[in-house]
CSV table of C-alpha atoms in Angstrom, one decimal:
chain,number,residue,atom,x,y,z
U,14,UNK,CA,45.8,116.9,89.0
U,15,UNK,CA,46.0,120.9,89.0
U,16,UNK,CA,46.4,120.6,85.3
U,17,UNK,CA,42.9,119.6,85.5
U,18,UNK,CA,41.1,123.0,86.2
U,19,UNK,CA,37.5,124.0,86.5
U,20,UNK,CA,36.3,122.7,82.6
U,21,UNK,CA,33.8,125.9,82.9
U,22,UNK,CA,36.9,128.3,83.7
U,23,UNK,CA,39.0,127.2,80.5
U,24,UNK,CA,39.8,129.5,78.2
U,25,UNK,CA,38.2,129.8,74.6
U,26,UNK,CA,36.7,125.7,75.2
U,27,UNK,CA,33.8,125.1,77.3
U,28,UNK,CA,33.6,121.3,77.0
U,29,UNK,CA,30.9,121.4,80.2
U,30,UNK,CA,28.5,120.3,78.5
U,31,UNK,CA,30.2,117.5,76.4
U,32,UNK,CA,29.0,115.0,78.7
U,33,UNK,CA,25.4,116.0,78.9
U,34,UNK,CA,24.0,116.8,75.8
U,35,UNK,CA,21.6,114.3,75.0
U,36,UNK,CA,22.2,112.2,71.7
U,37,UNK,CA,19.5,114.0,69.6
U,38,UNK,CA,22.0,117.3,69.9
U,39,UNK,CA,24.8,115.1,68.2
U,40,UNK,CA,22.5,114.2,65.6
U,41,UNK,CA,21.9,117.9,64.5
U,42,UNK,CA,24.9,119.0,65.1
U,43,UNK,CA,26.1,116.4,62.7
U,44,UNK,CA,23.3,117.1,60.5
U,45,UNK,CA,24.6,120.6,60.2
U,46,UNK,CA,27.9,119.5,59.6
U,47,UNK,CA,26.7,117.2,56.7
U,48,UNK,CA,24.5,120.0,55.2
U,49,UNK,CA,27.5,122.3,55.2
U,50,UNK,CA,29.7,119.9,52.9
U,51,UNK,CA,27.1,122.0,50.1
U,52,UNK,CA,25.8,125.4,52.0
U,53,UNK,CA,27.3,127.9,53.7
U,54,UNK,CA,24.1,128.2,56.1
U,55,UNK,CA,21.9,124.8,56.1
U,56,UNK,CA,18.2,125.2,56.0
U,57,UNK,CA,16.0,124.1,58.9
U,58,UNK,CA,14.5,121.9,56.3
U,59,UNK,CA,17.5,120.1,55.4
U,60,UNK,CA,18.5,119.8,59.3
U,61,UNK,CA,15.4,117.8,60.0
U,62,UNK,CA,15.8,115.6,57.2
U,63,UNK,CA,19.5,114.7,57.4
U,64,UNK,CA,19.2,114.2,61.4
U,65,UNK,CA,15.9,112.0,61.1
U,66,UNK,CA,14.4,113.7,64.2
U,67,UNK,CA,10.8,114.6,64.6
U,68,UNK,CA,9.7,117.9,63.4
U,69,UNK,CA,8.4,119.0,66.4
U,70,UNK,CA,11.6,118.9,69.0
U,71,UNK,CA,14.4,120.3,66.0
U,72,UNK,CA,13.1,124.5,66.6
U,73,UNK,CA,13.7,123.6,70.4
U,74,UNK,CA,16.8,121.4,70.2
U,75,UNK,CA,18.2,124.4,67.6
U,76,UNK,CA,17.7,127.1,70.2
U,77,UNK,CA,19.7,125.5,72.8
U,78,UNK,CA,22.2,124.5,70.5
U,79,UNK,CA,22.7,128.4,69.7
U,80,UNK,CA,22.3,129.0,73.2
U,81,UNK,CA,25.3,127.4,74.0
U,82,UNK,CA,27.0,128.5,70.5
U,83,UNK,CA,27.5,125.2,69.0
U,84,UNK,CA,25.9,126.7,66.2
U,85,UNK,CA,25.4,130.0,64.4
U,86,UNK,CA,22.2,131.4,62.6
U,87,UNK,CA,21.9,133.7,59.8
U,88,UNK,CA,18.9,135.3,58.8
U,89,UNK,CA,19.1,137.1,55.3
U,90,UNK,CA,19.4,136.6,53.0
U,91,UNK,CA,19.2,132.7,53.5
U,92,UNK,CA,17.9,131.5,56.8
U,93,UNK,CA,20.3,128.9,57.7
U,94,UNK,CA,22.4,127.6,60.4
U,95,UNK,CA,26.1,126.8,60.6
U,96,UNK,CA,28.6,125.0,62.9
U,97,UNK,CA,30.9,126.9,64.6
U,98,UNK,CA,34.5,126.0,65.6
U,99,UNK,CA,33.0,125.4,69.1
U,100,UNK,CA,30.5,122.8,67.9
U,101,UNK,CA,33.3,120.8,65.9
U,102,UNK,CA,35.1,120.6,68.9
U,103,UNK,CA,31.9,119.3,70.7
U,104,UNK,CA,31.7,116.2,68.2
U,105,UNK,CA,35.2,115.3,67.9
U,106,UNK,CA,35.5,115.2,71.9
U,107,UNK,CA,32.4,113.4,72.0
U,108,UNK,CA,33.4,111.1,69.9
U,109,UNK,CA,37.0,110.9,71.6
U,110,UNK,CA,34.8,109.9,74.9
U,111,UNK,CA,32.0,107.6,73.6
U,112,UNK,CA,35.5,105.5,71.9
U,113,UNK,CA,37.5,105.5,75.7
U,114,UNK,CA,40.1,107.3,74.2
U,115,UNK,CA,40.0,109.9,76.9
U,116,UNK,CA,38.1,110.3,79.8
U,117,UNK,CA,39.2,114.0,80.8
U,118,UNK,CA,39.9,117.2,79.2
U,119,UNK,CA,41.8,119.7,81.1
U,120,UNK,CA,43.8,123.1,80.7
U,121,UNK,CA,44.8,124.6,77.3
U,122,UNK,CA,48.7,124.8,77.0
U,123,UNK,CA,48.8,126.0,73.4
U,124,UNK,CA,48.1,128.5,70.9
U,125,UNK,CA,49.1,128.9,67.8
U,126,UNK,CA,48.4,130.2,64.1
U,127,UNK,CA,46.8,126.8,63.2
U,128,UNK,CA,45.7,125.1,66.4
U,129,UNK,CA,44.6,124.6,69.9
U,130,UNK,CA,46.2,122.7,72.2
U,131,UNK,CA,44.6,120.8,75.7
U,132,UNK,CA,46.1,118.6,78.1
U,133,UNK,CA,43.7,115.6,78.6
U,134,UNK,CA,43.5,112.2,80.2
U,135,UNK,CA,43.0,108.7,79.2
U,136,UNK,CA,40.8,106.3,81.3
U,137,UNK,CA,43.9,104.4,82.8
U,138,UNK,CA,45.2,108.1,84.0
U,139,UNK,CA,47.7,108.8,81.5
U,140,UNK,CA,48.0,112.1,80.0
U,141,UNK,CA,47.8,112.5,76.7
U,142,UNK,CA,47.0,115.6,74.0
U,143,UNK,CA,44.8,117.3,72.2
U,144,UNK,CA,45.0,119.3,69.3
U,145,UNK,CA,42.4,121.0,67.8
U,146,UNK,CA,43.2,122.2,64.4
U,147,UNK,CA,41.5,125.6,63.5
U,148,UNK,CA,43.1,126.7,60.3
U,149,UNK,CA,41.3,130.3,59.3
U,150,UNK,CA,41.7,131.9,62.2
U,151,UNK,CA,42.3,136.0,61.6
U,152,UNK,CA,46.1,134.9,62.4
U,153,UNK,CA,46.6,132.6,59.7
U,154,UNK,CA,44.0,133.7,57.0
U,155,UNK,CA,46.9,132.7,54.2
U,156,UNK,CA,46.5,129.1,55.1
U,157,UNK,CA,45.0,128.1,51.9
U,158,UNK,CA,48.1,129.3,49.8
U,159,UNK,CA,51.2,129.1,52.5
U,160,UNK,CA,50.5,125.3,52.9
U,161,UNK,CA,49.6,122.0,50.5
U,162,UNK,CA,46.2,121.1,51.8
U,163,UNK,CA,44.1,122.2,48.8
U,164,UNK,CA,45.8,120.2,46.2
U,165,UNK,CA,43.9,120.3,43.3
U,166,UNK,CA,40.6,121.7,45.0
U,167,UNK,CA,39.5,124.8,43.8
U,168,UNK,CA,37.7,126.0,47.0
U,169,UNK,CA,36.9,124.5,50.2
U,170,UNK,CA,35.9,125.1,53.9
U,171,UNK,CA,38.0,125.9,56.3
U,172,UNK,CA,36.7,123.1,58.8
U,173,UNK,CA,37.5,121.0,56.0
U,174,UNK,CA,41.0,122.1,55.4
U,175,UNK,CA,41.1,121.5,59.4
U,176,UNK,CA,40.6,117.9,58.9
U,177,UNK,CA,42.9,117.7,56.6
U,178,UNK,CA,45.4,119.2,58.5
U,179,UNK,CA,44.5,116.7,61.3
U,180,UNK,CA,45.0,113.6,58.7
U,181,UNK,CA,47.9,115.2,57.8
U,182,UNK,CA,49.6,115.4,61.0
U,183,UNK,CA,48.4,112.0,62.5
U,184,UNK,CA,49.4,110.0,59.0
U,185,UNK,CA,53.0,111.6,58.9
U,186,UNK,CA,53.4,111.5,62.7
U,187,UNK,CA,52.5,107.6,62.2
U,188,UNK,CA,55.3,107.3,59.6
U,189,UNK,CA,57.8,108.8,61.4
U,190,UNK,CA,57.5,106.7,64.9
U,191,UNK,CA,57.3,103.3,62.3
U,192,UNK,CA,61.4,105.0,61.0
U,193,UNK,CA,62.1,105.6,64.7
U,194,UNK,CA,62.1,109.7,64.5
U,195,UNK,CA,61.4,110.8,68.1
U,196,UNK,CA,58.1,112.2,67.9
U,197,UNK,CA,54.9,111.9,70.1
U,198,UNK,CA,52.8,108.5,69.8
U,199,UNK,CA,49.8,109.0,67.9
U,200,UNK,CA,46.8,107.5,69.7
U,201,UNK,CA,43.9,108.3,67.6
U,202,UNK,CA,42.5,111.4,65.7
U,203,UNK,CA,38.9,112.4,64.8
U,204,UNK,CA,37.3,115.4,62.6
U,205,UNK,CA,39.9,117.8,63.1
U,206,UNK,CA,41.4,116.8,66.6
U,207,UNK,CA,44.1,114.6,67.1
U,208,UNK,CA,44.9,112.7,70.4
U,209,UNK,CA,49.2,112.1,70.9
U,210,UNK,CA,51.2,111.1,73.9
U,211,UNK,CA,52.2,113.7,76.6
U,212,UNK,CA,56.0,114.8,75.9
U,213,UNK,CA,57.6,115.6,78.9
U,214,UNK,CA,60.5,117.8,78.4
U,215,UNK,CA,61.3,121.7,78.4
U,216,UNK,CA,59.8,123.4,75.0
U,217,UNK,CA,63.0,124.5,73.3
U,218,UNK,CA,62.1,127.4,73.1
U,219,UNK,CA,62.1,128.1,76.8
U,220,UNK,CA,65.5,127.4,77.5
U,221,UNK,CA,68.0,129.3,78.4
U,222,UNK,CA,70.7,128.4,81.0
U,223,UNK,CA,72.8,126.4,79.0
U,224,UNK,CA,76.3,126.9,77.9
U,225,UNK,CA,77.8,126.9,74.3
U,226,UNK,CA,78.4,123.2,74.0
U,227,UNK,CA,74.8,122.5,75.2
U,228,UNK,CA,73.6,124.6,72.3
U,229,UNK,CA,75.8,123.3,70.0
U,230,UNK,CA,75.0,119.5,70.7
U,231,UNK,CA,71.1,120.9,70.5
U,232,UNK,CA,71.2,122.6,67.3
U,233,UNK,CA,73.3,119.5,66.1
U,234,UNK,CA,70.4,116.9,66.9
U,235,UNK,CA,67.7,119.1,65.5
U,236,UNK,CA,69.8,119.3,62.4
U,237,UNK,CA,70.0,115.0,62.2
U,238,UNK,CA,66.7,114.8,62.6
U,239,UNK,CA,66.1,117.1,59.0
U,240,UNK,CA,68.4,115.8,57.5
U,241,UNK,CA,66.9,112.0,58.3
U,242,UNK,CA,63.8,112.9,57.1
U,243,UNK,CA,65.6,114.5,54.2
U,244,UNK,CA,67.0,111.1,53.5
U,245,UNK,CA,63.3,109.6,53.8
U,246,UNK,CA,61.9,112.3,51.3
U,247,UNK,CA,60.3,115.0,53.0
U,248,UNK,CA,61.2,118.3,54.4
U,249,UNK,CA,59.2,119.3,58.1
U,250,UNK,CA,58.8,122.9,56.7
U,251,UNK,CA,58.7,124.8,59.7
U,252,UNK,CA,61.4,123.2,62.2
U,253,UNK,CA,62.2,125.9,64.7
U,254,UNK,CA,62.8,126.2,68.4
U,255,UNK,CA,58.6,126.4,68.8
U,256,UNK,CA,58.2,123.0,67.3
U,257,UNK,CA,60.9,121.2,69.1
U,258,UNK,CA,60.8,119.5,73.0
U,259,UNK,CA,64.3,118.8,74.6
U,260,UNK,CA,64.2,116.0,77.1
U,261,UNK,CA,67.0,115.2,79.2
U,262,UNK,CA,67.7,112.6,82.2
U,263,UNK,CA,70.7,115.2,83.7
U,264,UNK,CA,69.8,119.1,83.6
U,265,UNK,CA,73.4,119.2,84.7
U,266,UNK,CA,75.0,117.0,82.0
U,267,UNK,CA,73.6,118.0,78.2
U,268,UNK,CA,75.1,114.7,76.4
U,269,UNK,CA,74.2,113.1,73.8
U,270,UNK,CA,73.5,109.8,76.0
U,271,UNK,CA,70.6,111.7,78.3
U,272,UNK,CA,69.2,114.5,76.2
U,273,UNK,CA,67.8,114.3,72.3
U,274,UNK,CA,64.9,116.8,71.1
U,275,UNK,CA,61.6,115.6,70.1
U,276,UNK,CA,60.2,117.0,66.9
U,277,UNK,CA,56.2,118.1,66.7
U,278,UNK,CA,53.8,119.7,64.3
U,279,UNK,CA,53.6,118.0,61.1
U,280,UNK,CA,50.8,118.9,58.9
U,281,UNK,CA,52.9,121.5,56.1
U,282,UNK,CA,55.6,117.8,55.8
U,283,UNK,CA,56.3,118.6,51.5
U,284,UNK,CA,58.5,116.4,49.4
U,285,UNK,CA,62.1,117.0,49.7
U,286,UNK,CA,62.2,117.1,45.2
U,287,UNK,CA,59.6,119.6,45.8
U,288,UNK,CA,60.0,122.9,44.1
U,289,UNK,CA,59.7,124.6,47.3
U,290,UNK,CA,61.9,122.2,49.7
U,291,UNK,CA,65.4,123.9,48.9
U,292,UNK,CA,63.8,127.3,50.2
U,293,UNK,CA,61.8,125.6,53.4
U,294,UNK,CA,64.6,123.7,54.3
U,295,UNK,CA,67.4,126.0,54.7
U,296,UNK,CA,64.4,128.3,56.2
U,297,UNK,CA,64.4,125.8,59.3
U,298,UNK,CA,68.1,125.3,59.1
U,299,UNK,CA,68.7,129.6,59.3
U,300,UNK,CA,66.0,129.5,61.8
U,301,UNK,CA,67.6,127.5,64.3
U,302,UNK,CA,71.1,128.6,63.8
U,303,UNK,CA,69.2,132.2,64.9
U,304,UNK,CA,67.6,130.8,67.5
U,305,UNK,CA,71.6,129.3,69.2
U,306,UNK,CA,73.8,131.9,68.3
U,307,UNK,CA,71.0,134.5,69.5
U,308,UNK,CA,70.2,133.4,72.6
U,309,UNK,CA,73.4,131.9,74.0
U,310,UNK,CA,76.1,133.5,71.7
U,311,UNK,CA,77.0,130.5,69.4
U,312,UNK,CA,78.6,130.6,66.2
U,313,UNK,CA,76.8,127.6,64.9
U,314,UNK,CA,76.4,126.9,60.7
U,315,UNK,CA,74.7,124.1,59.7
U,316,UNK,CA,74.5,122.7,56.1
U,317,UNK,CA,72.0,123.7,54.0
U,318,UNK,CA,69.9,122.1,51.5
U,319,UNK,CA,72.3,121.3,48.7
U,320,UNK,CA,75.4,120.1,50.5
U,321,UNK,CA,73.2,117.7,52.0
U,322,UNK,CA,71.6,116.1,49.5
U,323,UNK,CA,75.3,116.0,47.9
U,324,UNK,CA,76.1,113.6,50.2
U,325,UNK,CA,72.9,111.6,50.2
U,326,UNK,CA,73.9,108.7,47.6
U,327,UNK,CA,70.7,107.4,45.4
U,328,UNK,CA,70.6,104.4,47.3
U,329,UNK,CA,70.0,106.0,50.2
U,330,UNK,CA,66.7,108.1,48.7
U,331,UNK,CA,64.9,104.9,47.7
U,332,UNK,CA,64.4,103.1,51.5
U,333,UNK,CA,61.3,103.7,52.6
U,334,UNK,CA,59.9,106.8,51.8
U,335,UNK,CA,57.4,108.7,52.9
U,336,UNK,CA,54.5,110.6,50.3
U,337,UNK,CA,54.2,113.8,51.7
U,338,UNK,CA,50.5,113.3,50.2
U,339,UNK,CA,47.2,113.4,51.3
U,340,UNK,CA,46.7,109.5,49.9
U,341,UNK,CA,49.5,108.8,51.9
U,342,UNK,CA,48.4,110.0,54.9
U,343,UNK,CA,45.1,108.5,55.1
U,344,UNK,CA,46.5,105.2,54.2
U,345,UNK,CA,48.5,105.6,57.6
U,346,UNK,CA,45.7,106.6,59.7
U,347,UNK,CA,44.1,103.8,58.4
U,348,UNK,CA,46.6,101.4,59.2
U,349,UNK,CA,46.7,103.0,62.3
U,350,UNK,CA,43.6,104.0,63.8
U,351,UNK,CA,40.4,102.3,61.4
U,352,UNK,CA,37.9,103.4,63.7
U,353,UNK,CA,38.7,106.8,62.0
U,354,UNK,CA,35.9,107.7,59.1
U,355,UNK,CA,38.5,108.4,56.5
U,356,UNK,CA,36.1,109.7,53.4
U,357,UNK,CA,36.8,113.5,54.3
U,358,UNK,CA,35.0,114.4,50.5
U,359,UNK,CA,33.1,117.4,50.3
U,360,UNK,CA,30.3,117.2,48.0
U,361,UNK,CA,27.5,114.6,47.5
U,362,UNK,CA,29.5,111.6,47.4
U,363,UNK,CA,30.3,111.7,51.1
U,364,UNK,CA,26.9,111.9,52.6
U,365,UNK,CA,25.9,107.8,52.9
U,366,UNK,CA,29.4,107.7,54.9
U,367,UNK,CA,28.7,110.7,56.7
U,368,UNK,CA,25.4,109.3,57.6
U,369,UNK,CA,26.3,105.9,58.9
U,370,UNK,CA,28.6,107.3,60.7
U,371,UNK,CA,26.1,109.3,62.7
U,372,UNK,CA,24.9,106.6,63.7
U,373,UNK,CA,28.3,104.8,64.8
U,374,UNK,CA,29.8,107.8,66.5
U,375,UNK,CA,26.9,110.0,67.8
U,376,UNK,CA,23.8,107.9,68.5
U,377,UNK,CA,22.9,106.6,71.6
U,378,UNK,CA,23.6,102.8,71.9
U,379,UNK,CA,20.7,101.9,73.9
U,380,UNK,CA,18.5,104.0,71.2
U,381,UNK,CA,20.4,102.8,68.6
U,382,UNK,CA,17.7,102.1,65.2
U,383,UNK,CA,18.8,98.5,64.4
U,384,UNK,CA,19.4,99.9,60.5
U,385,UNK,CA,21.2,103.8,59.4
U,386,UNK,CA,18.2,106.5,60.1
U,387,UNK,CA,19.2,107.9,56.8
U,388,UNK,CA,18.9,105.2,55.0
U,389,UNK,CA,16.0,106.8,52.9
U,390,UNK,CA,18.4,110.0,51.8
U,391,UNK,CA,20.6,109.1,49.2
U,392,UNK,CA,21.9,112.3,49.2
U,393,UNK,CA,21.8,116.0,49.7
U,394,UNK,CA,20.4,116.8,46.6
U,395,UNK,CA,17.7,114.5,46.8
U,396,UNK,CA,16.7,115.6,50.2
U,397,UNK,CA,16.9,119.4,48.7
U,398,UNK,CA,15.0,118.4,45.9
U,399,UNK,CA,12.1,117.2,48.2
U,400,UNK,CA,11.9,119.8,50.2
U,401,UNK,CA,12.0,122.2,47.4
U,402,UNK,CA,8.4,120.4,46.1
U,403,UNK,CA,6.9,120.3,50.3
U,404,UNK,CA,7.7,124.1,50.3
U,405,UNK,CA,6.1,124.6,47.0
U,406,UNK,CA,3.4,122.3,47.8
U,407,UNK,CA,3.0,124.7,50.6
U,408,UNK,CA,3.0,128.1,49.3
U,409,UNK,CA,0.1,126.5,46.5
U,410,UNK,CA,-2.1,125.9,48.9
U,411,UNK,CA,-1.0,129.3,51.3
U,412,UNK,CA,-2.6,131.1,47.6
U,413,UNK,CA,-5.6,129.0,47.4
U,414,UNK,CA,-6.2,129.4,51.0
U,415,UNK,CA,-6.1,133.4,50.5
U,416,UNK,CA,-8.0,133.1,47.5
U,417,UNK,CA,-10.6,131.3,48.6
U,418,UNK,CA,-10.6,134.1,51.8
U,419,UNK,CA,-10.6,136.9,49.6
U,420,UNK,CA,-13.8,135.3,47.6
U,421,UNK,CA,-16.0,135.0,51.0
U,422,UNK,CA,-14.6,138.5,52.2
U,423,UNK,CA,-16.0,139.9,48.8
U,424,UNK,CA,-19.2,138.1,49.0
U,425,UNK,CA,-19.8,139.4,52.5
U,426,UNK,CA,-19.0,143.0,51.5
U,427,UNK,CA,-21.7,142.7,48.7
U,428,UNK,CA,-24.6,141.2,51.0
U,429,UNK,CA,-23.7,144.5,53.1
């Protein structure tokens, strides 16, 4: 249990209040989040309407919210409010909870260029992990053009390229375990987090008392398990000792019987016929050759790209492949994990999902309206569009107000 530390004293992730917030703050939050599939900063106006709140608690429940700095504020030249990373943390966890996927969240033991790592716990007191995708981070600001998530999008968020990520990850990593790769069980995945079964093993790239014939049966396993999922039709894209965990059964005997290396991080998976694939996949091959022969004087060379796809016959390319596609992906999570809310759009077209699903996920059951509170909005625009002709509707009579002030003020002045 001393992986489970103080939740106030983690780093970077205060999940304390996870737990306490009251469902009305997961109802704006998620408002928010729905508003910012079309603005940068969503109006207060908007908030109200897409969370279905009274008027009169939103101002307070917003305050605390920033308070806490689930959200941000801007003031000019739109007054709006956004959701930080912080708060799309707070609603996939919450989520993660309210579904018994996990019933603890403990210590980060991960950082990297696209994502946060936790250890947590699931209700029968198995650990498990979280990672929090984050892409657009001052790290990894090249995201958008180093790896496939924008297809044929012209622009998007970067919230929404972490969900991608996420469905990324958790549909390839469902596709490998059904071919019998060793990689972590998926368990379920949310937003942008994803929830996968504790490895226990030593990173690889922590090792470092081993002799040459230890590294060389290491190097040689990574290698099979590129080249199998060469033969399946993708390429990993960034295999290296960072994304690789070596379990063994005998520190003192490396075999090939007690030790094989489990391979993580999936998201950038491209298609082996890709243009790119040659180039990525003699990348990872270089890379771990470097890593060997660095650290404990090897002389290990591995095939590259083309030799092996020499001896990969046609017949072997058509088994079950795996679409290194965003399609593809989704169709796994949804054979995997259908609680998942899979229509990640941006735009208009995804609000009536989004809002049903704020009700599922975030809504308290015992205060749970017996049909969707948005069922009125139909979508952003017409919810924009109506408070557009309230605020007008305002300002008219704000003018005849002041007229009619300025008439009596005159009229006073003149009996003077």
């Amino acid at each position: 249990m001393s992986k489970f530390i103080s939740l106030i004293a983690m780093p970077n992730l205060d999940v304390s209040y996870v737990d306490s917030l009251p469902p009305s703050y997961y109802r704006v939050l998620t408002a928010v989040e729905m508003g910012m599939k079309n603005h940068d900063y969503v109006p207060l106006n908007l908030v109200i309407s897409l969370s279905g709140i009274r008027h009169g608690s939103i101002p307070h429940i917003v305050q605390e919210l920033l308070k806490i700095k689930l959200i941000s504020h801007i003031g000019a030249p739109i007054d709006g409010y956004a959701l930080t990373y912080m708060g799309y943390d707070y609603l996939s966890l919450n989520v993660m909870k309210r579904r018994g996927v996990i019933s603890a969240i403990g210590s980060r033991i991960g950082v990297g260029k696209e994502a946060d790592v936790y250890m947590a716990m699931r209700p029968n007191g198995q650990y498990v992990v979280l990672k929090l995708h984050k892409l657009g981070r001052t790290s990894f600001k090249t995201a958008k053009t180093k790896r496939d998530y924008m297809g044929p999008r012209k622009s998007a968020s970067w919230m929404y390229l972490s969900r991608l990520a996420a469905v990324r990850e958790f549909g390839f990593m469902v596709a490998l375990k059904e071919r019998s790769f060793p990689v972590p069980d998926p368990i379920s995945i949310n937003r942008h987090c994803v929830c996968m079964s504790y490895v226990e093993g030593i990173p690889m790239h922590a090792i470092k008392d081993i002799d040459i014939e230890a590294a060389n049966l290491l190097a040689k396993d990574i290698h099979t398990q590129m080249v199998r999922m060469l033969r399946y039709g993708i390429v990993h894209g960034d295999c290296n000792e960072f994304n690789a965990i070596v379990q063994t059964s005998d520190p003192e005997n490396c075999t090939p019987e007690t030790t094989r290396v489990v391979i993580i991080d999936f998201p950038q998976v491209i298609q082996s016929i890709a243009p790119e694939a040659e180039e990525q996949f003699n990348r990872d091959v270089m890379s771990v050759e470097a890593f060997f022969n660095r650290r404990f004087g090897a002389d290990i060379v591995l095939p590259r790209y083309n030799e092996v796809m020499r001896q990969i016959s046609e017949e072997e390319l058509v088994g079950q492949q795996i679409d290194a596609t965003e399609a593809f992906a989704k169709e796994m999570v949804a054979k995997y994990d259908p609680d998942e809310e899979l229509e990640i759009k941006e735009g208009d077209e995804a609000v009536d999902e989004c809002s049903n699903s704020m009700v599922d996920d975030d809504a308290d059951p015992v205060d749970k309206p017996k049909e969707p509170m948005m069922r009125k909005v139909v979508d952003i625009r017409q919810a924009v569009q109506r408070q557009l002709r309230k605020e007008q509707w305002r300002r008219i009579q704000h003018q005849r107000q002041s007229k009619g002030t300025e008439k009596h003020r005159d009229n006073y002045r003149r009996d003077l």
